[in-house]
Amino acid sequence: FLIPRTMTDRKQIGLFGGMFDPPTMAHLLVAEWVLDALNLSQIWWMPAWVNPLKRDQITTDPSLRLKMLQQTLAEHSRFVVRDDEVLRSGPSYTIDTLRNLQDQHPTHDFTLILGADSIANISKWKEHSEILQRVSIAVVARPGWNMDEVAKEIRGKIRTVEFPPLPISSTHVRERVTDGKSIRYLVPEAIRQFIEKHEL
């Protein structure tokens, strides 16, 4: 019995989107955890131009956030930084990104990597039903998380990756920078230096 070549050649790609303002050690650990847990070929990091649900939030210039990720992930052979949403500009709708990626890469299977808070709000996303038809979902959640907050029709599309809670977020890092406090060990050292150099 031979497995069809078209099945064996398909790449399993995780899509990790967000503002990454800045990328933190927690982002890196989550990506590494998911990469191993789901045996993915690669994880594509997709920095957004702007979050459609948080349009009023002031963020670092998208080109600088893109550079921070490129600098941070340059030596990881299975992490790829994509500039699709930054080049497209405007609100970064996941459905638009998925349509483009699947048109460009018909031999790839994509898994969308989300936090528990994002999956609970996915019904607010543009054309979320089509998103669920196009990709599987990996939810990164703390041990013991259950799907009670997730709509029943979505639960079958979800794979859960348990991840220990870490008190590190981009918001926390920005607050410490604003207060003049150290962010050493919260972000990669290259990112800490980048933030200082550009006075972000």
PDB file of C-alpha atoms in Angstrom:
ATOM      1  CA  PHE A   1       0.000   0.000   0.000  1.00  0.00           C
ATOM      2  CA  LEU A   2       1.527   3.292  -1.099  1.00  0.00           C
ATOM      3  CA  ILE A   3       0.616   6.665   0.379  1.00  0.00           C
ATOM      4  CA  PRO A   4      -0.151   9.129  -2.446  1.00  0.00           C
ATOM      5  CA  ARG A   5       2.755  11.479  -3.038  1.00  0.00           C
ATOM      6  CA  THR A   6       0.484  14.512  -2.724  1.00  0.00           C
ATOM      7  CA  MET A   7      -0.233  13.529   0.884  1.00  0.00           C
ATOM      8  CA  THR A   8       3.380  12.944   1.918  1.00  0.00           C
ATOM      9  CA  ASP A   9       4.589  16.205   0.350  1.00  0.00           C
ATOM     10  CA  ARG A  10       2.238  18.491   2.250  1.00  0.00           C
ATOM     11  CA  LYS A  11       3.972  20.838   4.663  1.00  0.00           C
ATOM     12  CA  GLN A  12       2.420  21.457   8.054  1.00  0.00           C
ATOM     13  CA  ILE A  13       2.702  25.182   8.784  1.00  0.00           C
ATOM     14  CA  GLY A  14       1.713  27.008  11.957  1.00  0.00           C
ATOM     15  CA  LEU A  15       0.583  30.628  11.564  1.00  0.00           C
ATOM     16  CA  PHE A  16       1.428  32.816  14.553  1.00  0.00           C
ATOM     17  CA  GLY A  17      -0.076  36.279  14.182  1.00  0.00           C
ATOM     18  CA  GLY A  18      -0.078  39.309  16.429  1.00  0.00           C
ATOM     19  CA  MET A  19       1.313  42.758  16.994  1.00  0.00           C
ATOM     20  CA  PHE A  20       4.540  41.508  18.613  1.00  0.00           C
ATOM     21  CA  ASP A  21       5.053  44.939  20.160  1.00  0.00           C
ATOM     22  CA  PRO A  22       7.619  43.872  21.235  1.00  0.00           C
ATOM     23  CA  PRO A  23       8.227  40.142  20.786  1.00  0.00           C
ATOM     24  CA  THR A  24       8.828  38.621  24.214  1.00  0.00           C
ATOM     25  CA  MET A  25      10.375  35.475  25.619  1.00  0.00           C
ATOM     26  CA  ALA A  26       6.814  34.181  26.116  1.00  0.00           C
ATOM     27  CA  HIS A  27       6.130  34.477  22.354  1.00  0.00           C
ATOM     28  CA  LEU A  28       9.290  32.496  21.615  1.00  0.00           C
ATOM     29  CA  LEU A  29       8.484  29.794  24.143  1.00  0.00           C
ATOM     30  CA  VAL A  30       4.893  29.439  22.914  1.00  0.00           C
ATOM     31  CA  ALA A  31       6.072  29.027  19.320  1.00  0.00           C
ATOM     32  CA  GLU A  32       8.715  26.456  20.265  1.00  0.00           C
ATOM     33  CA  TRP A  33       6.184  24.554  22.393  1.00  0.00           C
ATOM     34  CA  VAL A  34       3.615  24.412  19.573  1.00  0.00           C
ATOM     35  CA  LEU A  35       6.247  23.469  16.997  1.00  0.00           C
ATOM     36  CA  ASP A  36       7.127  20.361  19.011  1.00  0.00           C
ATOM     37  CA  ALA A  37       3.630  19.511  20.268  1.00  0.00           C
ATOM     38  CA  LEU A  38       2.082  19.470  16.787  1.00  0.00           C
ATOM     39  CA  ASN A  39       5.190  18.322  14.903  1.00  0.00           C
ATOM     40  CA  LEU A  40       4.957  21.248  12.492  1.00  0.00           C
ATOM     41  CA  SER A  41       7.352  21.781   9.597  1.00  0.00           C
ATOM     42  CA  GLN A  42       7.638  25.496  10.337  1.00  0.00           C
ATOM     43  CA  ILE A  43       5.946  28.353  12.144  1.00  0.00           C
ATOM     44  CA  TRP A  44       5.326  31.488  10.119  1.00  0.00           C
ATOM     45  CA  TRP A  45       5.245  34.639  12.240  1.00  0.00           C
ATOM     46  CA  MET A  46       2.764  37.153  10.822  1.00  0.00           C
ATOM     47  CA  PRO A  47       3.143  40.622  12.394  1.00  0.00           C
ATOM     48  CA  ALA A  48      -0.023  42.656  11.840  1.00  0.00           C
ATOM     49  CA  TRP A  49      -0.215  46.182  10.509  1.00  0.00           C
ATOM     50  CA  VAL A  50      -3.040  46.890  12.926  1.00  0.00           C
ATOM     51  CA  ASN A  51      -5.414  44.712  14.943  1.00  0.00           C
ATOM     52  CA  PRO A  52      -8.945  45.299  13.534  1.00  0.00           C
ATOM     53  CA  LEU A  53     -10.430  44.890  17.028  1.00  0.00           C
ATOM     54  CA  LYS A  54      -7.985  47.377  18.579  1.00  0.00           C
ATOM     55  CA  ARG A  55      -7.667  50.097  15.951  1.00  0.00           C
ATOM     56  CA  ASP A  56      -7.306  52.868  18.532  1.00  0.00           C
ATOM     57  CA  GLN A  57      -4.320  51.224  20.213  1.00  0.00           C
ATOM     58  CA  ILE A  58      -1.069  53.113  19.651  1.00  0.00           C
ATOM     59  CA  THR A  59       1.659  50.765  18.470  1.00  0.00           C
ATOM     60  CA  THR A  60       5.263  50.853  17.355  1.00  0.00           C
ATOM     61  CA  ASP A  61       5.755  51.442  13.623  1.00  0.00           C
ATOM     62  CA  PRO A  62       5.037  48.156  11.764  1.00  0.00           C
ATOM     63  CA  SER A  63       8.376  48.241   9.938  1.00  0.00           C
ATOM     64  CA  LEU A  64      10.228  48.375  13.269  1.00  0.00           C
ATOM     65  CA  ARG A  65       8.169  45.520  14.714  1.00  0.00           C
ATOM     66  CA  LEU A  66       8.972  43.505  11.588  1.00  0.00           C
ATOM     67  CA  LYS A  67      12.699  44.222  12.009  1.00  0.00           C
ATOM     68  CA  MET A  68      12.579  43.169  15.656  1.00  0.00           C
ATOM     69  CA  LEU A  69      11.115  39.797  14.685  1.00  0.00           C
ATOM     70  CA  GLN A  70      13.541  39.298  11.811  1.00  0.00           C
ATOM     71  CA  GLN A  71      16.461  40.036  14.096  1.00  0.00           C
ATOM     72  CA  THR A  72      15.159  37.765  16.854  1.00  0.00           C
ATOM     73  CA  LEU A  73      14.330  34.741  14.703  1.00  0.00           C
ATOM     74  CA  ALA A  74      17.128  34.884  12.130  1.00  0.00           C
ATOM     75  CA  GLU A  75      18.969  31.849  13.494  1.00  0.00           C
ATOM     76  CA  HIS A  76      15.946  29.560  13.987  1.00  0.00           C
ATOM     77  CA  SER A  77      15.679  27.287  10.958  1.00  0.00           C
ATOM     78  CA  ARG A  78      11.967  26.523  11.450  1.00  0.00           C
ATOM     79  CA  PHE A  79      10.745  30.023  12.305  1.00  0.00           C
ATOM     80  CA  VAL A  80       9.906  32.222   9.312  1.00  0.00           C
ATOM     81  CA  VAL A  81       8.972  35.905   9.504  1.00  0.00           C
ATOM     82  CA  ARG A  82       6.404  36.922   6.902  1.00  0.00           C
ATOM     83  CA  ASP A  83       5.726  40.522   5.903  1.00  0.00           C
ATOM     84  CA  ASP A  84       2.374  39.872   4.161  1.00  0.00           C
ATOM     85  CA  GLU A  85       0.217  41.919   6.530  1.00  0.00           C
ATOM     86  CA  VAL A  86       2.768  44.701   6.974  1.00  0.00           C
ATOM     87  CA  LEU A  87       3.094  45.175   3.191  1.00  0.00           C
ATOM     88  CA  ARG A  88      -0.674  45.011   2.722  1.00  0.00           C
ATOM     89  CA  SER A  89      -1.141  47.749   5.378  1.00  0.00           C
ATOM     90  CA  GLY A  90      -4.534  48.642   6.839  1.00  0.00           C
ATOM     91  CA  PRO A  91      -6.467  46.391   9.247  1.00  0.00           C
ATOM     92  CA  SER A  92      -4.976  42.884   9.245  1.00  0.00           C
ATOM     93  CA  TYR A  93      -7.882  40.539   8.665  1.00  0.00           C
ATOM     94  CA  THR A  94      -6.947  36.888   9.120  1.00  0.00           C
ATOM     95  CA  ILE A  95      -9.287  35.720   6.375  1.00  0.00           C
ATOM     96  CA  ASP A  96      -7.518  37.888   3.785  1.00  0.00           C
ATOM     97  CA  THR A  97      -4.152  36.502   4.854  1.00  0.00           C
ATOM     98  CA  LEU A  98      -5.386  32.900   4.707  1.00  0.00           C
ATOM     99  CA  ARG A  99      -6.872  33.272   1.233  1.00  0.00           C
ATOM    100  CA  ASN A 100      -3.610  34.706  -0.088  1.00  0.00           C
ATOM    101  CA  LEU A 101      -1.398  32.120   1.595  1.00  0.00           C
ATOM    102  CA  GLN A 102      -3.486  29.173   0.459  1.00  0.00           C
ATOM    103  CA  ASP A 103      -3.525  30.484  -3.110  1.00  0.00           C
ATOM    104  CA  GLN A 104       0.271  30.857  -3.027  1.00  0.00           C
ATOM    105  CA  HIS A 105       0.965  27.547  -1.252  1.00  0.00           C
ATOM    106  CA  PRO A 106      -1.617  24.930  -2.292  1.00  0.00           C
ATOM    107  CA  THR A 107       0.539  22.044  -0.962  1.00  0.00           C
ATOM    108  CA  HIS A 108       0.673  23.425   2.589  1.00  0.00           C
ATOM    109  CA  ASP A 109      -1.714  22.724   5.463  1.00  0.00           C
ATOM    110  CA  PHE A 110      -2.062  25.653   7.847  1.00  0.00           C
ATOM    111  CA  THR A 111      -2.794  25.665  11.567  1.00  0.00           C
ATOM    112  CA  LEU A 112      -3.740  28.962  13.194  1.00  0.00           C
ATOM    113  CA  ILE A 113      -2.070  29.433  16.586  1.00  0.00           C
ATOM    114  CA  LEU A 114      -4.273  31.319  19.058  1.00  0.00           C
ATOM    115  CA  GLY A 115      -4.453  32.054  22.748  1.00  0.00           C
ATOM    116  CA  ALA A 116      -7.483  31.050  24.808  1.00  0.00           C
ATOM    117  CA  ASP A 117      -8.715  34.656  24.859  1.00  0.00           C
ATOM    118  CA  SER A 118      -8.603  34.890  21.053  1.00  0.00           C
ATOM    119  CA  ILE A 119     -10.549  31.690  20.418  1.00  0.00           C
ATOM    120  CA  ALA A 120     -13.245  32.876  22.821  1.00  0.00           C
ATOM    121  CA  ASN A 121     -13.673  36.015  20.668  1.00  0.00           C
ATOM    122  CA  ILE A 122     -13.293  34.458  17.227  1.00  0.00           C
ATOM    123  CA  SER A 123     -16.970  35.021  16.418  1.00  0.00           C
ATOM    124  CA  LYS A 124     -16.116  38.746  16.204  1.00  0.00           C
ATOM    125  CA  TRP A 125     -13.557  38.155  13.450  1.00  0.00           C
ATOM    126  CA  LYS A 126     -14.319  38.970   9.842  1.00  0.00           C
ATOM    127  CA  GLU A 127     -15.835  35.918   8.094  1.00  0.00           C
ATOM    128  CA  HIS A 128     -14.834  33.651  10.962  1.00  0.00           C
ATOM    129  CA  SER A 129     -16.871  30.740   9.587  1.00  0.00           C
ATOM    130  CA  GLU A 130     -14.698  30.627   6.485  1.00  0.00           C
ATOM    131  CA  ILE A 131     -11.559  30.764   8.643  1.00  0.00           C
ATOM    132  CA  LEU A 132     -12.735  27.633  10.455  1.00  0.00           C
ATOM    133  CA  GLN A 133     -13.380  25.889   7.140  1.00  0.00           C
ATOM    134  CA  ARG A 134      -9.924  26.721   5.816  1.00  0.00           C
ATOM    135  CA  VAL A 135      -7.632  25.839   8.736  1.00  0.00           C
ATOM    136  CA  SER A 136      -7.350  23.932  11.969  1.00  0.00           C
ATOM    137  CA  ILE A 137      -6.822  25.828  15.215  1.00  0.00           C
ATOM    138  CA  ALA A 138      -4.194  25.278  17.898  1.00  0.00           C
ATOM    139  CA  VAL A 139      -5.196  26.900  21.169  1.00  0.00           C
ATOM    140  CA  VAL A 140      -2.349  27.625  23.561  1.00  0.00           C
ATOM    141  CA  ALA A 141      -3.807  27.553  27.058  1.00  0.00           C
ATOM    142  CA  ARG A 142      -2.751  27.025  30.622  1.00  0.00           C
ATOM    143  CA  PRO A 143      -3.136  23.503  32.057  1.00  0.00           C
ATOM    144  CA  GLY A 144      -6.711  22.737  33.031  1.00  0.00           C
ATOM    145  CA  TRP A 145      -8.279  25.117  30.506  1.00  0.00           C
ATOM    146  CA  ASN A 146     -11.540  23.830  29.103  1.00  0.00           C
ATOM    147  CA  MET A 147     -13.619  24.839  26.108  1.00  0.00           C
ATOM    148  CA  ASP A 148     -16.750  25.983  27.927  1.00  0.00           C
ATOM    149  CA  GLU A 149     -16.356  29.505  26.499  1.00  0.00           C
ATOM    150  CA  VAL A 150     -15.970  28.191  22.946  1.00  0.00           C
ATOM    151  CA  ALA A 151     -18.998  27.690  20.716  1.00  0.00           C
ATOM    152  CA  LYS A 152     -19.857  23.997  20.253  1.00  0.00           C
ATOM    153  CA  GLU A 153     -19.529  24.115  16.456  1.00  0.00           C
ATOM    154  CA  ILE A 154     -15.905  25.273  16.827  1.00  0.00           C
ATOM    155  CA  ARG A 155     -14.697  22.696  19.354  1.00  0.00           C
ATOM    156  CA  GLY A 156     -14.107  19.973  16.786  1.00  0.00           C
ATOM    157  CA  LYS A 157     -11.617  22.192  14.943  1.00  0.00           C
ATOM    158  CA  ILE A 158      -9.441  22.829  17.994  1.00  0.00           C
ATOM    159  CA  ARG A 159      -6.281  21.151  19.197  1.00  0.00           C
ATOM    160  CA  THR A 160      -5.152  22.300  22.630  1.00  0.00           C
ATOM    161  CA  VAL A 161      -1.500  22.826  23.517  1.00  0.00           C
ATOM    162  CA  GLU A 162      -1.043  23.212  27.255  1.00  0.00           C
ATOM    163  CA  PHE A 163       1.488  25.851  28.226  1.00  0.00           C
ATOM    164  CA  PRO A 164       2.555  26.900  31.734  1.00  0.00           C
ATOM    165  CA  PRO A 165       1.393  30.434  32.615  1.00  0.00           C
ATOM    166  CA  LEU A 166       4.129  33.071  32.314  1.00  0.00           C
ATOM    167  CA  PRO A 167       3.755  36.610  33.714  1.00  0.00           C
ATOM    168  CA  ILE A 168       5.194  38.141  30.522  1.00  0.00           C
ATOM    169  CA  SER A 169       3.242  40.132  27.961  1.00  0.00           C
ATOM    170  CA  SER A 170       4.044  42.839  25.411  1.00  0.00           C
ATOM    171  CA  THR A 171       1.820  45.211  27.405  1.00  0.00           C
ATOM    172  CA  HIS A 172       3.830  44.531  30.563  1.00  0.00           C
ATOM    173  CA  VAL A 173       7.092  45.150  28.677  1.00  0.00           C
ATOM    174  CA  ARG A 174       5.819  48.460  27.252  1.00  0.00           C
ATOM    175  CA  GLU A 175       4.700  49.589  30.711  1.00  0.00           C
ATOM    176  CA  ARG A 176       8.122  48.852  32.183  1.00  0.00           C
ATOM    177  CA  VAL A 177       9.851  50.736  29.376  1.00  0.00           C
ATOM    178  CA  THR A 178       7.551  53.717  29.942  1.00  0.00           C
ATOM    179  CA  ASP A 179       8.353  53.621  33.671  1.00  0.00           C
ATOM    180  CA  GLY A 180      12.088  53.428  32.996  1.00  0.00           C
ATOM    181  CA  LYS A 181      12.355  49.924  34.463  1.00  0.00           C
ATOM    182  CA  SER A 182      14.502  47.043  33.229  1.00  0.00           C
ATOM    183  CA  ILE A 183      13.110  44.610  30.661  1.00  0.00           C
ATOM    184  CA  ARG A 184      16.166  42.370  30.721  1.00  0.00           C
ATOM    185  CA  TYR A 185      15.169  38.664  30.455  1.00  0.00           C
ATOM    186  CA  LEU A 186      11.590  39.598  29.504  1.00  0.00           C
ATOM    187  CA  VAL A 187      12.642  40.004  25.867  1.00  0.00           C
ATOM    188  CA  PRO A 188      15.622  38.618  23.919  1.00  0.00           C
ATOM    189  CA  GLU A 189      18.739  40.683  24.542  1.00  0.00           C
ATOM    190  CA  ALA A 190      18.835  41.809  20.897  1.00  0.00           C
ATOM    191  CA  ILE A 191      15.315  43.208  21.286  1.00  0.00           C
ATOM    192  CA  ARG A 192      16.209  45.032  24.502  1.00  0.00           C
ATOM    193  CA  GLN A 193      19.091  46.724  22.698  1.00  0.00           C
ATOM    194  CA  PHE A 194      16.901  47.475  19.657  1.00  0.00           C
ATOM    195  CA  ILE A 195      14.314  49.180  21.885  1.00  0.00           C
ATOM    196  CA  GLU A 196      16.981  51.284  23.557  1.00  0.00           C
ATOM    197  CA  LYS A 197      18.657  52.213  20.275  1.00  0.00           C
ATOM    198  CA  HIS A 198      15.413  53.359  18.651  1.00  0.00           C
ATOM    199  CA  GLU A 199      14.035  54.863  21.881  1.00  0.00           C
ATOM    200  CA  LEU A 200      10.802  52.915  21.509  1.00  0.00           C
TER     201      LEU A 200
END
